[in-house]
């Protein structure tokens, strides 16, 4: 059961479930969406008259602190295990605040911020500003804006870990990565080359690097989705396949059949060093064509 705790605007309500997890519930003429304030994690985005843009696990942990599998988890300020600490960093388990909204007939824009002191407490000796801007409408755009507030350089790796729905992983193909180099995180082999489209016949967990162009997902029933990126020369492609699906928490055993992650990233060889005062924006846009 959800309780309405506030109205941020005509189109945005803040709901709290019985376990205390808070969501922005968005009901706008152009789009319906839901964003968890824990993690600034968009868990649903349905453009008016369209199918959902994002895949979400049917197993909802509801409780704060437990990972939501699906939507777009924000991995920051490190990707996976690139630094000691929780996998994919601290942003996805921290409480964000809504700081600004803008509404037009065809879109809704929301700005969320992870408070600086929340970051300082978890990353002693570091100083960052982190904002996430969501632009919701016929497509979904996310800008993750990081500023180094420290007086020394700081290392940043990150990802917008988008889970996309597919009708069947067996007939899913990703185009746009032909010829790209990748780190294979399943085999541990650091230097591989993509030949043809990416297809799925087992676990896929790859960081493609030196790559900027959009990726096109093609699937059954004429599904066509474009994932474009900016500020990103790496993209992670992930499907856990059979064994890992059974090991993942909040993930159904057959979940791998209906999803694929295409993650705009600064990961692996594309990690960044931000100089004092420098701002870097990682962006992704997901749209059906
Ligand atoms: C992907 C990684 O980005 O995220 C995978 O490449 C990882 O290795 C997956 O398993 C899920 O991560 P987590 O921390 O949400 O289980």
PDB file of C-alpha atoms and ligand atoms in Angstrom:
ATOM      1  CA  UNK A   1       0.000   0.000   0.000  1.00  0.00           C
ATOM      2  CA  UNK A   2       1.281   3.461  -0.925  1.00  0.00           C
ATOM      3  CA  UNK A   3       0.573   6.644   1.012  1.00  0.00           C
ATOM      4  CA  UNK A   4       0.591  10.028  -0.694  1.00  0.00           C
ATOM      5  CA  UNK A   5       2.962  12.238   1.310  1.00  0.00           C
ATOM      6  CA  UNK A   6       3.284  15.339  -0.869  1.00  0.00           C
ATOM      7  CA  UNK A   7       2.356  16.927  -4.167  1.00  0.00           C
ATOM      8  CA  UNK A   8       5.419  18.363  -5.919  1.00  0.00           C
ATOM      9  CA  UNK A   9       3.380  19.693  -8.848  1.00  0.00           C
ATOM     10  CA  UNK A  10       0.087  18.967 -10.601  1.00  0.00           C
ATOM     11  CA  UNK A  11       1.744  16.024 -12.361  1.00  0.00           C
ATOM     12  CA  UNK A  12       4.075  14.722  -9.641  1.00  0.00           C
ATOM     13  CA  UNK A  13       3.048  13.136  -6.344  1.00  0.00           C
ATOM     14  CA  UNK A  14       5.411  11.751  -3.724  1.00  0.00           C
ATOM     15  CA  UNK A  15       4.280   8.322  -2.545  1.00  0.00           C
ATOM     16  CA  UNK A  16       5.694   6.346   0.367  1.00  0.00           C
ATOM     17  CA  UNK A  17       5.167   2.586   0.616  1.00  0.00           C
ATOM     18  CA  UNK A  18       4.588   0.881   3.972  1.00  0.00           C
ATOM     19  CA  UNK A  19       8.320   0.093   4.259  1.00  0.00           C
ATOM     20  CA  UNK A  20       9.288   3.761   3.869  1.00  0.00           C
ATOM     21  CA  UNK A  21      10.572   3.742   0.290  1.00  0.00           C
ATOM     22  CA  UNK A  22       9.576   6.944  -1.496  1.00  0.00           C
ATOM     23  CA  UNK A  23       8.700   7.355  -5.161  1.00  0.00           C
ATOM     24  CA  UNK A  24       7.870  10.223  -7.470  1.00  0.00           C
ATOM     25  CA  UNK A  25       4.696   9.148  -9.234  1.00  0.00           C
ATOM     26  CA  UNK A  26       4.395  10.985 -12.551  1.00  0.00           C
ATOM     27  CA  UNK A  27       1.151  11.338 -14.431  1.00  0.00           C
ATOM     28  CA  UNK A  28       1.641  13.725 -17.357  1.00  0.00           C
ATOM     29  CA  UNK A  29      -0.267  13.920 -20.679  1.00  0.00           C
ATOM     30  CA  UNK A  30       2.861  12.754 -22.540  1.00  0.00           C
ATOM     31  CA  UNK A  31       4.126  10.081 -20.143  1.00  0.00           C
ATOM     32  CA  UNK A  32       3.538   8.053 -17.006  1.00  0.00           C
ATOM     33  CA  UNK A  33       6.590   7.260 -14.920  1.00  0.00           C
ATOM     34  CA  UNK A  34       7.860   6.364 -11.471  1.00  0.00           C
ATOM     35  CA  UNK A  35      11.206   7.316  -9.913  1.00  0.00           C
ATOM     36  CA  UNK A  36      12.514   5.944  -6.607  1.00  0.00           C
ATOM     37  CA  UNK A  37      14.070   8.729  -4.527  1.00  0.00           C
ATOM     38  CA  UNK A  38      16.471   6.087  -3.252  1.00  0.00           C
ATOM     39  CA  UNK A  39      18.992   6.044  -6.084  1.00  0.00           C
ATOM     40  CA  UNK A  40      17.168   8.578  -8.331  1.00  0.00           C
ATOM     41  CA  UNK A  41      16.217   5.307  -9.938  1.00  0.00           C
ATOM     42  CA  UNK A  42      13.567   5.458 -12.677  1.00  0.00           C
ATOM     43  CA  UNK A  43      11.674   2.171 -12.477  1.00  0.00           C
ATOM     44  CA  UNK A  44       8.966   2.811 -15.060  1.00  0.00           C
ATOM     45  CA  UNK A  45       8.503   5.046 -18.100  1.00  0.00           C
ATOM     46  CA  UNK A  46       5.521   4.637 -20.407  1.00  0.00           C
ATOM     47  CA  UNK A  47       5.117   7.287 -23.146  1.00  0.00           C
ATOM     48  CA  UNK A  48       1.437   8.014 -23.903  1.00  0.00           C
ATOM     49  CA  UNK A  49      -0.025   5.340 -26.180  1.00  0.00           C
ATOM     50  CA  UNK A  50       3.212   3.305 -26.195  1.00  0.00           C
ATOM     51  CA  UNK A  51       4.654   0.182 -24.611  1.00  0.00           C
ATOM     52  CA  UNK A  52       6.925   0.606 -21.540  1.00  0.00           C
ATOM     53  CA  UNK A  53      10.434   1.788 -22.438  1.00  0.00           C
ATOM     54  CA  UNK A  54      12.035   0.006 -19.451  1.00  0.00           C
ATOM     55  CA  UNK A  55      12.073  -3.547 -18.087  1.00  0.00           C
ATOM     56  CA  UNK A  56      11.410  -3.999 -14.374  1.00  0.00           C
ATOM     57  CA  UNK A  57      11.672  -7.167 -12.318  1.00  0.00           C
ATOM     58  CA  UNK A  58       8.287  -8.360 -11.049  1.00  0.00           C
ATOM     59  CA  UNK A  59       9.978  -9.108  -7.696  1.00  0.00           C
ATOM     60  CA  UNK A  60       9.801  -5.756  -5.936  1.00  0.00           C
ATOM     61  CA  UNK A  61      11.779  -5.723  -2.660  1.00  0.00           C
ATOM     62  CA  UNK A  62       9.779  -2.692  -1.514  1.00  0.00           C
ATOM     63  CA  UNK A  63      12.167  -2.205   1.415  1.00  0.00           C
ATOM     64  CA  UNK A  64      14.718   0.599   1.295  1.00  0.00           C
ATOM     65  CA  UNK A  65      18.325  -0.542   0.808  1.00  0.00           C
ATOM     66  CA  UNK A  66      17.482  -3.576  -1.352  1.00  0.00           C
ATOM     67  CA  UNK A  67      18.391  -3.289  -5.055  1.00  0.00           C
ATOM     68  CA  UNK A  68      15.563  -2.723  -7.482  1.00  0.00           C
ATOM     69  CA  UNK A  69      16.332  -4.866 -10.535  1.00  0.00           C
ATOM     70  CA  UNK A  70      15.236  -3.023 -13.618  1.00  0.00           C
ATOM     71  CA  UNK A  71      14.625   0.529 -14.776  1.00  0.00           C
ATOM     72  CA  UNK A  72      17.815   2.585 -14.794  1.00  0.00           C
ATOM     73  CA  UNK A  73      20.012   2.148 -11.696  1.00  0.00           C
ATOM     74  CA  UNK A  74      22.618   4.906 -11.434  1.00  0.00           C
ATOM     75  CA  UNK A  75      26.126   3.486 -10.970  1.00  0.00           C
ATOM     76  CA  UNK A  76      28.340   6.215  -9.482  1.00  0.00           C
ATOM     77  CA  UNK A  77      31.152   7.194  -8.733  1.00  0.00           C
ATOM     78  CA  UNK A  78      32.441   3.812  -9.751  1.00  0.00           C
ATOM     79  CA  UNK A  79      31.221   1.120 -12.075  1.00  0.00           C
ATOM     80  CA  UNK A  80      30.909  -2.492 -10.823  1.00  0.00           C
ATOM     81  CA  UNK A  81      33.926  -3.283  -8.575  1.00  0.00           C
ATOM     82  CA  UNK A  82      36.262  -0.623 -10.007  1.00  0.00           C
ATOM     83  CA  UNK A  83      36.743   0.679  -6.440  1.00  0.00           C
ATOM     84  CA  UNK A  84      36.406  -1.091  -3.085  1.00  0.00           C
ATOM     85  CA  UNK A  85      32.938  -0.776  -1.565  1.00  0.00           C
ATOM     86  CA  UNK A  86      29.447  -1.611  -2.756  1.00  0.00           C
ATOM     87  CA  UNK A  87      29.162  -2.825  -6.356  1.00  0.00           C
ATOM     88  CA  UNK A  88      28.316   0.090  -8.664  1.00  0.00           C
ATOM     89  CA  UNK A  89      29.035   2.748  -6.011  1.00  0.00           C
ATOM     90  CA  UNK A  90      26.980   4.660  -3.492  1.00  0.00           C
ATOM     91  CA  UNK A  91      24.449   6.649  -5.538  1.00  0.00           C
ATOM     92  CA  UNK A  92      21.948   3.867  -6.096  1.00  0.00           C
ATOM     93  CA  UNK A  93      21.411   3.207  -2.396  1.00  0.00           C
ATOM     94  CA  UNK A  94      21.374   6.863  -1.265  1.00  0.00           C
ATOM     95  CA  UNK A  95      18.384   9.145  -0.787  1.00  0.00           C
ATOM     96  CA  UNK A  96      18.126  11.908  -3.426  1.00  0.00           C
ATOM     97  CA  UNK A  97      16.006  15.061  -3.389  1.00  0.00           C
ATOM     98  CA  UNK A  98      13.856  16.614  -6.104  1.00  0.00           C
ATOM     99  CA  UNK A  99      15.147  20.158  -6.722  1.00  0.00           C
ATOM    100  CA  UNK A 100      13.382  21.407  -9.876  1.00  0.00           C
ATOM    101  CA  UNK A 101      10.683  20.546 -12.403  1.00  0.00           C
ATOM    102  CA  UNK A 102       9.562  21.914 -15.766  1.00  0.00           C
ATOM    103  CA  UNK A 103       6.443  20.891 -17.620  1.00  0.00           C
ATOM    104  CA  UNK A 104       5.474  21.466 -21.268  1.00  0.00           C
ATOM    105  CA  UNK A 105       2.676  19.736 -23.217  1.00  0.00           C
ATOM    106  CA  UNK A 106       5.060  17.180 -24.747  1.00  0.00           C
ATOM    107  CA  UNK A 107       7.556  16.656 -21.921  1.00  0.00           C
ATOM    108  CA  UNK A 108       8.294  16.767 -18.240  1.00  0.00           C
ATOM    109  CA  UNK A 109      11.740  17.560 -16.895  1.00  0.00           C
ATOM    110  CA  UNK A 110      12.848  16.750 -13.341  1.00  0.00           C
ATOM    111  CA  UNK A 111      16.113  17.571 -11.610  1.00  0.00           C
ATOM    112  CA  UNK A 112      17.245  15.491  -8.642  1.00  0.00           C
ATOM    113  CA  UNK A 113      20.328  15.971  -6.515  1.00  0.00           C
ATOM    114  CA  UNK A 114      22.291  13.744  -4.178  1.00  0.00           C
ATOM    115  CA  UNK A 115      23.049  16.042  -1.218  1.00  0.00           C
ATOM    116  CA  UNK A 116      26.741  16.877  -0.886  1.00  0.00           C
ATOM    117  CA  UNK A 117      26.885  15.843   2.781  1.00  0.00           C
ATOM    118  CA  UNK A 118      25.389  12.431   1.939  1.00  0.00           C
ATOM    119  CA  UNK A 119      28.290  11.946  -0.471  1.00  0.00           C
ATOM    120  CA  UNK A 120      30.915  13.267   1.969  1.00  0.00           C
ATOM    121  CA  UNK A 121      29.782  10.887   4.730  1.00  0.00           C
ATOM    122  CA  UNK A 122      30.153   7.862   2.453  1.00  0.00           C
ATOM    123  CA  UNK A 123      33.286   8.996   0.619  1.00  0.00           C
ATOM    124  CA  UNK A 124      35.499  10.694   3.221  1.00  0.00           C
ATOM    125  CA  UNK A 125      38.073  13.020   1.691  1.00  0.00           C
ATOM    126  CA  UNK A 126      36.106  13.465  -1.536  1.00  0.00           C
ATOM    127  CA  UNK A 127      33.843  16.357  -2.562  1.00  0.00           C
ATOM    128  CA  UNK A 128      31.340  16.091  -5.407  1.00  0.00           C
ATOM    129  CA  UNK A 129      28.115  17.602  -6.681  1.00  0.00           C
ATOM    130  CA  UNK A 130      25.869  15.064  -8.397  1.00  0.00           C
ATOM    131  CA  UNK A 131      22.635  15.848 -10.230  1.00  0.00           C
ATOM    132  CA  UNK A 132      20.368  13.674 -12.373  1.00  0.00           C
ATOM    133  CA  UNK A 133      18.133  15.339 -14.935  1.00  0.00           C
ATOM    134  CA  UNK A 134      15.271  13.298 -16.411  1.00  0.00           C
ATOM    135  CA  UNK A 135      13.469  14.391 -19.566  1.00  0.00           C
ATOM    136  CA  UNK A 136      10.339  12.316 -20.036  1.00  0.00           C
ATOM    137  CA  UNK A 137       8.073  12.274 -23.090  1.00  0.00           C
ATOM    138  CA  UNK A 138       7.982  10.106 -26.201  1.00  0.00           C
ATOM    139  CA  UNK A 139      11.572   9.232 -25.335  1.00  0.00           C
ATOM    140  CA  UNK A 140      13.514   9.028 -22.064  1.00  0.00           C
ATOM    141  CA  UNK A 141      16.646  11.138 -21.617  1.00  0.00           C
ATOM    142  CA  UNK A 142      18.855  11.133 -18.540  1.00  0.00           C
ATOM    143  CA  UNK A 143      21.763  13.492 -17.895  1.00  0.00           C
ATOM    144  CA  UNK A 144      24.009  12.584 -14.975  1.00  0.00           C
ATOM    145  CA  UNK A 145      25.951  15.728 -14.090  1.00  0.00           C
ATOM    146  CA  UNK A 146      29.047  15.413 -11.875  1.00  0.00           C
ATOM    147  CA  UNK A 147      31.199  18.279 -10.616  1.00  0.00           C
ATOM    148  CA  UNK A 148      34.490  17.853  -8.776  1.00  0.00           C
ATOM    149  CA  UNK A 149      34.192  20.169  -5.734  1.00  0.00           C
ATOM    150  CA  UNK A 150      37.534  19.046  -4.326  1.00  0.00           C
ATOM    151  CA  UNK A 151      40.845  20.886  -4.698  1.00  0.00           C
ATOM    152  CA  UNK A 152      42.452  17.787  -6.201  1.00  0.00           C
ATOM    153  CA  UNK A 153      41.702  15.577  -9.230  1.00  0.00           C
ATOM    154  CA  UNK A 154      39.127  12.833  -8.596  1.00  0.00           C
ATOM    155  CA  UNK A 155      38.547   9.633 -10.554  1.00  0.00           C
ATOM    156  CA  UNK A 156      35.070   8.901 -11.892  1.00  0.00           C
ATOM    157  CA  UNK A 157      33.599   5.799 -13.472  1.00  0.00           C
ATOM    158  CA  UNK A 158      29.851   5.409 -13.881  1.00  0.00           C
ATOM    159  CA  UNK A 159      26.931   4.035 -15.853  1.00  0.00           C
ATOM    160  CA  UNK A 160      23.258   4.588 -16.567  1.00  0.00           C
ATOM    161  CA  UNK A 161      22.368   0.917 -16.213  1.00  0.00           C
ATOM    162  CA  UNK A 162      19.293   0.802 -18.506  1.00  0.00           C
ATOM    163  CA  UNK A 163      17.251  -2.413 -18.492  1.00  0.00           C
ATOM    164  CA  UNK A 164      15.282  -2.689 -21.755  1.00  0.00           C
ATOM    165  CA  UNK A 165      12.406  -5.105 -22.389  1.00  0.00           C
ATOM    166  CA  UNK A 166      12.680  -7.599 -25.264  1.00  0.00           C
ATOM    167  CA  UNK A 167      10.057 -10.045 -26.554  1.00  0.00           C
ATOM    168  CA  UNK A 168      12.632 -12.847 -26.540  1.00  0.00           C
ATOM    169  CA  UNK A 169      16.349 -12.629 -25.883  1.00  0.00           C
ATOM    170  CA  UNK A 170      16.808 -15.450 -28.438  1.00  0.00           C
ATOM    171  CA  UNK A 171      15.753 -13.183 -31.310  1.00  0.00           C
ATOM    172  CA  UNK A 172      17.328  -9.960 -29.985  1.00  0.00           C
ATOM    173  CA  UNK A 173      20.111  -8.314 -31.972  1.00  0.00           C
ATOM    174  CA  UNK A 174      22.110  -5.178 -31.190  1.00  0.00           C
ATOM    175  CA  UNK A 175      23.465  -3.227 -34.133  1.00  0.00           C
ATOM    176  CA  UNK A 176      25.964  -0.388 -34.088  1.00  0.00           C
ATOM    177  CA  UNK A 177      28.807  -2.153 -32.289  1.00  0.00           C
ATOM    178  CA  UNK A 178      30.300  -3.904 -35.341  1.00  0.00           C
ATOM    179  CA  UNK A 179      34.082  -3.626 -35.256  1.00  0.00           C
ATOM    180  CA  UNK A 180      34.131  -2.230 -31.687  1.00  0.00           C
ATOM    181  CA  UNK A 181      36.633  -3.437 -29.088  1.00  0.00           C
ATOM    182  CA  UNK A 182      35.400  -4.851 -25.807  1.00  0.00           C
ATOM    183  CA  UNK A 183      36.470  -6.173 -22.429  1.00  0.00           C
ATOM    184  CA  UNK A 184      34.724  -9.496 -21.830  1.00  0.00           C
ATOM    185  CA  UNK A 185      33.840  -9.603 -18.138  1.00  0.00           C
ATOM    186  CA  UNK A 186      32.703 -13.251 -18.366  1.00  0.00           C
ATOM    187  CA  UNK A 187      35.964 -14.671 -19.784  1.00  0.00           C
ATOM    188  CA  UNK A 188      38.237 -11.954 -18.384  1.00  0.00           C
ATOM    189  CA  UNK A 189      39.758 -11.400 -21.861  1.00  0.00           C
ATOM    190  CA  UNK A 190      40.526  -7.687 -22.145  1.00  0.00           C
ATOM    191  CA  UNK A 191      40.782  -7.251 -25.899  1.00  0.00           C
ATOM    192  CA  UNK A 192      38.085  -8.616 -28.210  1.00  0.00           C
ATOM    193  CA  UNK A 193      36.498  -7.378 -31.429  1.00  0.00           C
ATOM    194  CA  UNK A 194      32.772  -7.444 -32.170  1.00  0.00           C
ATOM    195  CA  UNK A 195      31.895  -9.166 -35.448  1.00  0.00           C
ATOM    196  CA  UNK A 196      28.408  -8.445 -36.777  1.00  0.00           C
ATOM    197  CA  UNK A 197      25.437  -7.824 -34.486  1.00  0.00           C
ATOM    198  CA  UNK A 198      25.524  -8.758 -30.799  1.00  0.00           C
ATOM    199  CA  UNK A 199      23.338 -11.830 -30.254  1.00  0.00           C
ATOM    200  CA  UNK A 200      22.635 -13.792 -27.073  1.00  0.00           C
ATOM    201  CA  UNK A 201      23.274 -17.515 -26.556  1.00  0.00           C
ATOM    202  CA  UNK A 202      24.836 -17.325 -23.078  1.00  0.00           C
ATOM    203  CA  UNK A 203      25.840 -14.804 -20.420  1.00  0.00           C
ATOM    204  CA  UNK A 204      26.979 -11.522 -21.980  1.00  0.00           C
ATOM    205  CA  UNK A 205      28.791  -8.980 -19.821  1.00  0.00           C
ATOM    206  CA  UNK A 206      30.930  -6.667 -21.940  1.00  0.00           C
ATOM    207  CA  UNK A 207      32.382  -3.183 -21.780  1.00  0.00           C
ATOM    208  CA  UNK A 208      32.680  -1.844 -25.338  1.00  0.00           C
ATOM    209  CA  UNK A 209      35.136   1.069 -25.487  1.00  0.00           C
ATOM    210  CA  UNK A 210      36.351   3.784 -27.891  1.00  0.00           C
ATOM    211  CA  UNK A 211      32.762   3.820 -29.079  1.00  0.00           C
ATOM    212  CA  UNK A 212      30.298   6.720 -29.323  1.00  0.00           C
ATOM    213  CA  UNK A 213      27.596   5.968 -31.876  1.00  0.00           C
ATOM    214  CA  UNK A 214      23.992   4.936 -31.105  1.00  0.00           C
ATOM    215  CA  UNK A 215      23.015   1.293 -30.676  1.00  0.00           C
ATOM    216  CA  UNK A 216      19.913  -0.132 -32.282  1.00  0.00           C
ATOM    217  CA  UNK A 217      18.064  -2.974 -30.569  1.00  0.00           C
ATOM    218  CA  UNK A 218      16.067  -5.114 -32.987  1.00  0.00           C
ATOM    219  CA  UNK A 219      13.725  -7.819 -31.792  1.00  0.00           C
ATOM    220  CA  UNK A 220      10.634  -9.843 -32.562  1.00  0.00           C
ATOM    221  CA  UNK A 221       7.379  -8.116 -33.497  1.00  0.00           C
ATOM    222  CA  UNK A 222       9.288  -5.334 -35.265  1.00  0.00           C
ATOM    223  CA  UNK A 223      10.718  -3.981 -32.030  1.00  0.00           C
ATOM    224  CA  UNK A 224      13.208  -1.193 -32.744  1.00  0.00           C
ATOM    225  CA  UNK A 225      14.789   0.831 -29.963  1.00  0.00           C
ATOM    226  CA  UNK A 226      17.650   3.312 -30.220  1.00  0.00           C
ATOM    227  CA  UNK A 227      20.006   3.953 -27.301  1.00  0.00           C
ATOM    228  CA  UNK A 228      22.074   7.090 -27.894  1.00  0.00           C
ATOM    229  CA  UNK A 229      24.769   8.464 -25.575  1.00  0.00           C
ATOM    230  CA  UNK A 230      26.754  11.593 -24.969  1.00  0.00           C
ATOM    231  CA  UNK A 231      29.834  12.132 -22.782  1.00  0.00           C
ATOM    232  CA  UNK A 232      30.386   8.395 -23.112  1.00  0.00           C
ATOM    233  CA  UNK A 233      32.977   6.396 -25.019  1.00  0.00           C
ATOM    234  CA  UNK A 234      32.004   3.089 -23.431  1.00  0.00           C
ATOM    235  CA  UNK A 235      28.824   1.072 -23.286  1.00  0.00           C
ATOM    236  CA  UNK A 236      28.062  -2.003 -21.220  1.00  0.00           C
ATOM    237  CA  UNK A 237      25.946  -4.811 -22.667  1.00  0.00           C
ATOM    238  CA  UNK A 238      24.668  -7.302 -20.105  1.00  0.00           C
ATOM    239  CA  UNK A 239      22.376 -10.292 -19.955  1.00  0.00           C
ATOM    240  CA  UNK A 240      22.847 -12.652 -16.984  1.00  0.00           C
ATOM    241  CA  UNK A 241      21.531 -15.753 -18.797  1.00  0.00           C
ATOM    242  CA  UNK A 242      20.347 -18.847 -16.904  1.00  0.00           C
ATOM    243  CA  UNK A 243      22.723 -19.526 -13.963  1.00  0.00           C
ATOM    244  CA  UNK A 244      23.288 -15.923 -12.931  1.00  0.00           C
ATOM    245  CA  UNK A 245      19.535 -15.224 -13.087  1.00  0.00           C
ATOM    246  CA  UNK A 246      18.996 -17.867 -10.410  1.00  0.00           C
ATOM    247  CA  UNK A 247      21.714 -16.301  -8.236  1.00  0.00           C
ATOM    248  CA  UNK A 248      20.597 -12.656  -8.506  1.00  0.00           C
ATOM    249  CA  UNK A 249      18.384 -11.280  -5.753  1.00  0.00           C
ATOM    250  CA  UNK A 250      14.989  -9.792  -6.717  1.00  0.00           C
ATOM    251  CA  UNK A 251      15.328 -11.340 -10.183  1.00  0.00           C
ATOM    252  CA  UNK A 252      13.097 -14.113 -11.548  1.00  0.00           C
ATOM    253  CA  UNK A 253      14.822 -17.312 -12.733  1.00  0.00           C
ATOM    254  CA  UNK A 254      13.527 -16.735 -16.264  1.00  0.00           C
ATOM    255  CA  UNK A 255      14.076 -12.954 -16.130  1.00  0.00           C
ATOM    256  CA  UNK A 256      16.963 -13.127 -18.603  1.00  0.00           C
ATOM    257  CA  UNK A 257      14.539 -14.060 -21.397  1.00  0.00           C
ATOM    258  CA  UNK A 258      12.795 -10.693 -21.443  1.00  0.00           C
ATOM    259  CA  UNK A 259      15.503  -8.078 -20.856  1.00  0.00           C
ATOM    260  CA  UNK A 260      18.840  -6.739 -21.971  1.00  0.00           C
ATOM    261  CA  UNK A 261      20.936  -3.957 -20.445  1.00  0.00           C
ATOM    262  CA  UNK A 262      22.523  -1.327 -22.700  1.00  0.00           C
ATOM    263  CA  UNK A 263      24.362   0.994 -20.343  1.00  0.00           C
ATOM    264  CA  UNK A 264      25.755   4.397 -21.309  1.00  0.00           C
ATOM    265  CA  UNK A 265      29.004   4.434 -19.370  1.00  0.00           C
ATOM    266  CA  UNK A 266      32.373   5.821 -18.480  1.00  0.00           C
ATOM    267  CA  UNK A 267      33.706   2.417 -17.491  1.00  0.00           C
ATOM    268  CA  UNK A 268      36.869   0.339 -17.863  1.00  0.00           C
ATOM    269  CA  UNK A 269      39.322   2.201 -20.127  1.00  0.00           C
ATOM    270  CA  UNK A 270      36.817   5.106 -20.315  1.00  0.00           C
ATOM    271  CA  UNK A 271      36.999   6.057 -16.594  1.00  0.00           C
ATOM    272  CA  UNK A 272      37.597   9.825 -16.275  1.00  0.00           C
ATOM    273  CA  UNK A 273      39.769  12.066 -14.138  1.00  0.00           C
ATOM    274  CA  UNK A 274      37.944  15.279 -13.243  1.00  0.00           C
ATOM    275  CA  UNK A 275      40.124  18.272 -12.392  1.00  0.00           C
ATOM    276  CA  UNK A 276      39.061  20.580  -9.515  1.00  0.00           C
ATOM    277  CA  UNK A 277      35.931  22.484 -10.576  1.00  0.00           C
ATOM    278  CA  UNK A 278      35.433  20.362 -13.696  1.00  0.00           C
ATOM    279  CA  UNK A 279      31.936  19.141 -14.631  1.00  0.00           C
ATOM    280  CA  UNK A 280      31.249  16.033 -16.682  1.00  0.00           C
ATOM    281  CA  UNK A 281      27.834  15.004 -18.016  1.00  0.00           C
ATOM    282  CA  UNK A 282      26.994  11.423 -18.969  1.00  0.00           C
ATOM    283  CA  UNK A 283      23.798  11.219 -21.036  1.00  0.00           C
ATOM    284  CA  UNK A 284      21.583   8.623 -22.587  1.00  0.00           C
ATOM    285  CA  UNK A 285      18.435   8.774 -24.675  1.00  0.00           C
ATOM    286  CA  UNK A 286      16.179   5.744 -25.139  1.00  0.00           C
ATOM    287  CA  UNK A 287      13.484   5.833 -27.800  1.00  0.00           C
ATOM    288  CA  UNK A 288      11.378   3.539 -29.944  1.00  0.00           C
ATOM    289  CA  UNK A 289      11.499   4.041 -33.684  1.00  0.00           C
TER     290      UNK A 289
HETATM  291  C1  LIG B   1      26.297  -4.963 -15.019  1.00  0.00           C
HETATM  292  C2  LIG B   1      27.633  -5.598 -14.812  1.00  0.00           C
HETATM  293  O1  LIG B   1      26.489  -3.633 -15.383  1.00  0.00           O
HETATM  294  O2  LIG B   1      25.563  -5.007 -13.804  1.00  0.00           O
HETATM  295  C3  LIG B   1      27.434  -7.040 -14.342  1.00  0.00           C
HETATM  296  O3  LIG B   1      28.351  -5.558 -16.032  1.00  0.00           O
HETATM  297  C4  LIG B   1      26.581  -7.055 -13.080  1.00  0.00           C
HETATM  298  O4  LIG B   1      28.691  -7.628 -14.079  1.00  0.00           O
HETATM  299  C5  LIG B   1      25.285  -6.317 -13.369  1.00  0.00           C
HETATM  300  O5  LIG B   1      26.315  -8.382 -12.704  1.00  0.00           O
HETATM  301  C6  LIG B   1      24.333  -6.243 -12.171  1.00  0.00           C
HETATM  302  O6  LIG B   1      24.994  -5.669 -11.112  1.00  0.00           O
HETATM  303  P1  LIG B   1      24.331  -5.630  -9.692  1.00  0.00           P
HETATM  304  O7  LIG B   1      25.340  -5.016  -8.770  1.00  0.00           O
HETATM  305  O8  LIG B   1      23.077  -4.794  -9.828  1.00  0.00           O
HETATM  306  O9  LIG B   1      24.008  -7.070  -9.354  1.00  0.00           O
END
